[in-house]
């Protein structure tokens, strides 16, 4: 045999590492490339991996001799990576496909390093080849499971809320806000007694909450709720005590579902369960989803396959009750330490009771999903059955004990080689490891022939090192055997030492252990651990993404509330500017042209300010909408001349109207504003001219194409897309494109409210808007409006926004009610100027007595937003006294009881502030003429 380097040298350690990796199947081949002389040497393993003639192993070849086995699609990338590494690299790692000896392409990864001389020139390039086919397959399966699980998480329904010990609401999710019908700032800090219209029902709800907090037990019940505005709803509520870190009850948490439309809710639940089932089927682990609000736990089918429990849902207590009594307290403490301590990941080992009463050893891991305040919402995890591994470990311990006894008795697992006489002694146990019967005769040739081909060289080299008098190494190897009689492949761990006499090894003694089951269990455990860790990391990353989206949504909501309030105040102030200017124009001598010009200038500026407040209201979703069944193709066709006029001659307009377009339910005038805003923005982005394309089409979003419409929930939509060939937007500009007052235009050339108005209208119409852009490649804005379900009856187009000639006034008596003295004074003067008999009041307290004292009052003209009693409440009290009384409301925004989700009741007569005398005259006559 050739002399090998010392076993503790770097070269020996490197060679041993490579040999062990080859033995374990981690490396499928090695190479060395003499870069200077372009001479490539590969081993037999690599030759097989590339489908080469095995005779070429160890011979000098050129690099291009082996590149023919590379997949044509991967060859350019591989050669480029090799060139880059030789030119200026240090290490090399690159995946590609190669055609093996079976004629099929397999995924491999080459890993190597560049050796350089003193001048830095590449001289050598050694490396190894790794088979990554299985790794890529596992990654693909993992990605699919993650996508399914992520879809389930995003679609999870429910209303969640928390109350303090006194019954005051501490928080509520988006579903709670929709169910209550008030924004969070109006219900947080209030009790059911303040929110519900029926005192008896409010008392019953609060009594139930107090009982649950006192008992410390979770309950599920149905509650009939009456709201202050007359609405009624049935809630299916699950309530549980809220505890602090010490376990003391400090409040109540609950989830509620509006079950007045139970069939729709059931359909949604079944859809979510199906998606969860598909996600859970992607793994063999017992996956669980624990909802913190009510302790509800959903299991996948593996809980039955692994442990025999025929359950799909349970409570968290059911899971805890099935933990071994000796482990229960520890596990309960460890998982709640993570949940209550604001942790994100939990892991523990315990014994879990199977359906047949036996216990399985499990490794359980979970990730906590929290809301923006850090409160735990759900916990998702998976139970890994460790029974096989534990059994393997127990078997190994038993084998080691038997090995010890065998060693003492010089039989089981024992081997003895007489190197002088060439005699090999194996007891039956050792023969069995090589697939031989107990009575078979054995020689060293049987030992060598029984070694697996991939492990033979390394094992014999270790044996030679142990027999070498110069090294006297310890023989400690793991290798595979191929049974001589049964052909079964087994894993064997062998240890031994040589006996030396007069500087020569005369005998070697040792033991051998069959570790086949341990190897299989370790490989499976490693694979399952990697899959579980990857899933947990993915869920944590998804939670961070959702938190970022929630923070952005809350920021936009806060800005919307601020802009809505500003618009309301400005409208009240503008009402005292536009109206008096209108009156002043009527009273000034018509011969004074300068005075009339000044008034017109002031009116023009005030009207432009009013348009600005309308855009603020649109962004804040506080503008009253009058939606109708709408054919978007018909609307766009009617806008053609307007768009051409607005764009100018340098912009080419292209309109693509989708066939059989679905109808939608939207405000036609506001939708025209949206399309016009997008077209004008596109025009400004193409100062040198270009092409503007407006498209319509039907868009159905489901699980199959959700990735191409990120952030848009599944459903049917009417899609309107406006795209241009302009300058485009940088990523930082895109991130703020819908923010109010944000603009990239020069001072005086834009308010920054165009896209904000688009965003507000689409959100108020229950739709969605998406923006795609990149510098130099243009911009595309897509508006998704919900499809109108059912048969769409043609509806008349809303009246033109151009005011008609106002009618003359009348002699009726009108009662004006407004808490703003300046607005009230103008309204009185304007109506008097129109010829009406006018009375006024600053609120409900003074208005109702006037109604009683003057039966001739034909119209109540009242502001909506007033302290104590608002306009809607005043009108209800007035109509109770005078059923035939006509009512006209005035308001600066729509955040009041006149609208439902921003949509104006068709029977309500409303005039928006500010208004002119002409507008007032028209609305008064319409209100007085209204019937029914």
PDB file of C-alpha atoms in Angstrom, residues 659-783:
ATOM      1  CA  UNK A 659     -66.497  42.746 -24.337  1.00  0.00           C
ATOM      2  CA  UNK A 660     -69.493  41.666 -22.207  1.00  0.00           C
ATOM      3  CA  UNK A 661     -68.272  43.913 -19.374  1.00  0.00           C
ATOM      4  CA  UNK A 662     -69.920  43.309 -16.008  1.00  0.00           C
ATOM      5  CA  UNK A 663     -71.901  46.111 -14.392  1.00  0.00           C
ATOM      6  CA  UNK A 664     -70.771  47.771 -11.180  1.00  0.00           C
ATOM      7  CA  UNK A 665     -72.477  49.905  -8.532  1.00  0.00           C
ATOM      8  CA  UNK A 666     -70.796  53.309  -8.260  1.00  0.00           C
ATOM      9  CA  UNK A 667     -71.315  57.078  -8.394  1.00  0.00           C
ATOM     10  CA  UNK A 668     -71.021  57.944 -12.108  1.00  0.00           C
ATOM     11  CA  UNK A 669     -69.959  61.570 -11.622  1.00  0.00           C
ATOM     12  CA  UNK A 670     -67.251  60.623  -9.119  1.00  0.00           C
ATOM     13  CA  UNK A 671     -66.014  57.807 -11.375  1.00  0.00           C
ATOM     14  CA  UNK A 672     -65.708  60.339 -14.233  1.00  0.00           C
ATOM     15  CA  UNK A 673     -63.604  62.514 -11.892  1.00  0.00           C
ATOM     16  CA  UNK A 674     -61.372  59.515 -11.100  1.00  0.00           C
ATOM     17  CA  UNK A 675     -60.731  58.708 -14.786  1.00  0.00           C
ATOM     18  CA  UNK A 676     -60.193  62.389 -15.630  1.00  0.00           C
ATOM     19  CA  UNK A 677     -57.729  62.805 -12.693  1.00  0.00           C
ATOM     20  CA  UNK A 678     -55.743  59.764 -13.848  1.00  0.00           C
ATOM     21  CA  UNK A 679     -55.694  61.021 -17.451  1.00  0.00           C
ATOM     22  CA  UNK A 680     -54.502  64.517 -16.429  1.00  0.00           C
ATOM     23  CA  UNK A 681     -51.788  63.023 -14.197  1.00  0.00           C
ATOM     24  CA  UNK A 682     -50.661  60.854 -17.136  1.00  0.00           C
ATOM     25  CA  UNK A 683     -50.646  63.893 -19.431  1.00  0.00           C
ATOM     26  CA  UNK A 684     -48.394  65.809 -17.005  1.00  0.00           C
ATOM     27  CA  UNK A 685     -46.021  62.813 -16.947  1.00  0.00           C
ATOM     28  CA  UNK A 686     -45.611  63.061 -20.757  1.00  0.00           C
ATOM     29  CA  UNK A 687     -44.492  66.674 -21.358  1.00  0.00           C
ATOM     30  CA  UNK A 688     -43.091  65.756 -24.776  1.00  0.00           C
ATOM     31  CA  UNK A 689     -46.162  63.790 -25.816  1.00  0.00           C
ATOM     32  CA  UNK A 690     -46.887  60.088 -25.734  1.00  0.00           C
ATOM     33  CA  UNK A 691     -49.676  57.523 -25.615  1.00  0.00           C
ATOM     34  CA  UNK A 692     -52.436  57.162 -23.022  1.00  0.00           C
ATOM     35  CA  UNK A 693     -54.339  53.880 -22.930  1.00  0.00           C
ATOM     36  CA  UNK A 694     -57.641  53.384 -21.066  1.00  0.00           C
ATOM     37  CA  UNK A 695     -58.810  49.768 -20.796  1.00  0.00           C
ATOM     38  CA  UNK A 696     -61.781  47.994 -19.250  1.00  0.00           C
ATOM     39  CA  UNK A 697     -62.303  44.332 -18.593  1.00  0.00           C
ATOM     40  CA  UNK A 698     -63.712  41.670 -16.304  1.00  0.00           C
ATOM     41  CA  UNK A 699     -61.308  40.441 -13.606  1.00  0.00           C
ATOM     42  CA  UNK A 700     -61.901  37.341 -11.502  1.00  0.00           C
ATOM     43  CA  UNK A 701     -59.349  36.866  -8.717  1.00  0.00           C
ATOM     44  CA  UNK A 702     -59.006  33.447  -7.118  1.00  0.00           C
ATOM     45  CA  UNK A 703     -56.274  31.320  -5.577  1.00  0.00           C
ATOM     46  CA  UNK A 704     -54.899  30.538  -9.021  1.00  0.00           C
ATOM     47  CA  UNK A 705     -54.068  34.145  -9.990  1.00  0.00           C
ATOM     48  CA  UNK A 706     -53.919  35.925  -6.630  1.00  0.00           C
ATOM     49  CA  UNK A 707     -50.139  36.382  -6.978  1.00  0.00           C
ATOM     50  CA  UNK A 708     -50.605  38.599 -10.057  1.00  0.00           C
ATOM     51  CA  UNK A 709     -52.982  40.876  -8.136  1.00  0.00           C
ATOM     52  CA  UNK A 710     -51.190  41.367  -4.783  1.00  0.00           C
ATOM     53  CA  UNK A 711     -53.266  42.839  -1.986  1.00  0.00           C
ATOM     54  CA  UNK A 712     -56.626  42.389  -3.807  1.00  0.00           C
ATOM     55  CA  UNK A 713     -59.073  39.984  -2.085  1.00  0.00           C
ATOM     56  CA  UNK A 714     -60.604  37.161  -4.093  1.00  0.00           C
ATOM     57  CA  UNK A 715     -63.773  38.083  -5.998  1.00  0.00           C
ATOM     58  CA  UNK A 716     -65.241  39.442  -9.244  1.00  0.00           C
ATOM     59  CA  UNK A 717     -64.264  42.993 -10.263  1.00  0.00           C
ATOM     60  CA  UNK A 718     -64.757  45.458 -13.085  1.00  0.00           C
ATOM     61  CA  UNK A 719     -61.199  46.552 -13.966  1.00  0.00           C
ATOM     62  CA  UNK A 720     -60.423  50.035 -15.333  1.00  0.00           C
ATOM     63  CA  UNK A 721     -56.720  50.518 -16.193  1.00  0.00           C
ATOM     64  CA  UNK A 722     -55.109  53.833 -17.197  1.00  0.00           C
ATOM     65  CA  UNK A 723     -51.503  53.532 -18.468  1.00  0.00           C
ATOM     66  CA  UNK A 724     -49.083  55.982 -20.036  1.00  0.00           C
ATOM     67  CA  UNK A 725     -45.644  56.057 -21.636  1.00  0.00           C
ATOM     68  CA  UNK A 726     -44.400  58.870 -19.413  1.00  0.00           C
ATOM     69  CA  UNK A 727     -41.468  59.385 -17.088  1.00  0.00           C
ATOM     70  CA  UNK A 728     -42.632  56.854 -14.473  1.00  0.00           C
ATOM     71  CA  UNK A 729     -42.009  56.933 -10.725  1.00  0.00           C
ATOM     72  CA  UNK A 730     -39.125  55.954  -8.478  1.00  0.00           C
ATOM     73  CA  UNK A 731     -39.949  53.472  -5.654  1.00  0.00           C
ATOM     74  CA  UNK A 732     -39.944  56.195  -2.976  1.00  0.00           C
ATOM     75  CA  UNK A 733     -42.396  58.280  -5.012  1.00  0.00           C
ATOM     76  CA  UNK A 734     -44.662  55.255  -5.552  1.00  0.00           C
ATOM     77  CA  UNK A 735     -44.757  54.631  -1.796  1.00  0.00           C
ATOM     78  CA  UNK A 736     -46.251  58.107  -1.222  1.00  0.00           C
ATOM     79  CA  UNK A 737     -48.255  58.533  -4.427  1.00  0.00           C
ATOM     80  CA  UNK A 738     -51.646  58.324  -2.685  1.00  0.00           C
ATOM     81  CA  UNK A 739     -50.680  60.520   0.294  1.00  0.00           C
ATOM     82  CA  UNK A 740     -52.626  63.812   0.356  1.00  0.00           C
ATOM     83  CA  UNK A 741     -50.693  66.952  -0.633  1.00  0.00           C
ATOM     84  CA  UNK A 742     -47.745  64.891  -1.919  1.00  0.00           C
ATOM     85  CA  UNK A 743     -46.705  66.000  -5.410  1.00  0.00           C
ATOM     86  CA  UNK A 744     -43.559  66.057  -7.521  1.00  0.00           C
ATOM     87  CA  UNK A 745     -44.790  69.037  -9.523  1.00  0.00           C
ATOM     88  CA  UNK A 746     -43.437  72.547  -9.100  1.00  0.00           C
ATOM     89  CA  UNK A 747     -45.064  74.911  -6.627  1.00  0.00           C
ATOM     90  CA  UNK A 748     -48.358  76.211  -8.014  1.00  0.00           C
ATOM     91  CA  UNK A 749     -48.735  73.375 -10.558  1.00  0.00           C
ATOM     92  CA  UNK A 750     -50.591  70.848  -8.402  1.00  0.00           C
ATOM     93  CA  UNK A 751     -52.248  70.333  -5.018  1.00  0.00           C
ATOM     94  CA  UNK A 752     -51.157  66.718  -4.550  1.00  0.00           C
ATOM     95  CA  UNK A 753     -54.784  65.629  -4.123  1.00  0.00           C
ATOM     96  CA  UNK A 754     -55.488  64.021  -7.517  1.00  0.00           C
ATOM     97  CA  UNK A 755     -54.412  60.475  -6.649  1.00  0.00           C
ATOM     98  CA  UNK A 756     -55.617  60.967  -3.056  1.00  0.00           C
ATOM     99  CA  UNK A 757     -59.111  61.646  -4.398  1.00  0.00           C
ATOM    100  CA  UNK A 758     -58.879  58.503  -6.553  1.00  0.00           C
ATOM    101  CA  UNK A 759     -57.805  56.449  -3.539  1.00  0.00           C
ATOM    102  CA  UNK A 760     -60.610  57.812  -1.337  1.00  0.00           C
ATOM    103  CA  UNK A 761     -63.374  57.240  -3.882  1.00  0.00           C
ATOM    104  CA  UNK A 762     -62.281  53.680  -4.709  1.00  0.00           C
ATOM    105  CA  UNK A 763     -61.991  52.744  -1.037  1.00  0.00           C
ATOM    106  CA  UNK A 764     -65.405  54.312  -0.289  1.00  0.00           C
ATOM    107  CA  UNK A 765     -66.882  52.297  -3.167  1.00  0.00           C
ATOM    108  CA  UNK A 766     -65.572  49.021  -1.603  1.00  0.00           C
ATOM    109  CA  UNK A 767     -62.979  48.724  -4.378  1.00  0.00           C
ATOM    110  CA  UNK A 768     -59.187  48.600  -4.611  1.00  0.00           C
ATOM    111  CA  UNK A 769     -56.521  50.515  -6.500  1.00  0.00           C
ATOM    112  CA  UNK A 770     -53.055  49.313  -7.573  1.00  0.00           C
ATOM    113  CA  UNK A 771     -50.149  51.272  -9.059  1.00  0.00           C
ATOM    114  CA  UNK A 772     -47.227  49.944 -11.125  1.00  0.00           C
ATOM    115  CA  UNK A 773     -44.442  52.188 -12.335  1.00  0.00           C
ATOM    116  CA  UNK A 774     -40.706  52.423 -12.896  1.00  0.00           C
ATOM    117  CA  UNK A 775     -38.524  55.336 -13.995  1.00  0.00           C
ATOM    118  CA  UNK A 776     -38.583  55.759 -17.767  1.00  0.00           C
ATOM    119  CA  UNK A 777     -41.118  52.970 -18.314  1.00  0.00           C
ATOM    120  CA  UNK A 778     -44.397  54.764 -17.673  1.00  0.00           C
ATOM    121  CA  UNK A 779     -47.139  54.219 -15.105  1.00  0.00           C
ATOM    122  CA  UNK A 780     -50.250  52.039 -14.932  1.00  0.00           C
ATOM    123  CA  UNK A 781     -53.048  52.612 -12.383  1.00  0.00           C
ATOM    124  CA  UNK A 782     -55.646  49.845 -12.064  1.00  0.00           C
ATOM    125  CA  UNK A 783     -59.001  50.463 -10.403  1.00  0.00           C
TER     126      UNK A 783
END
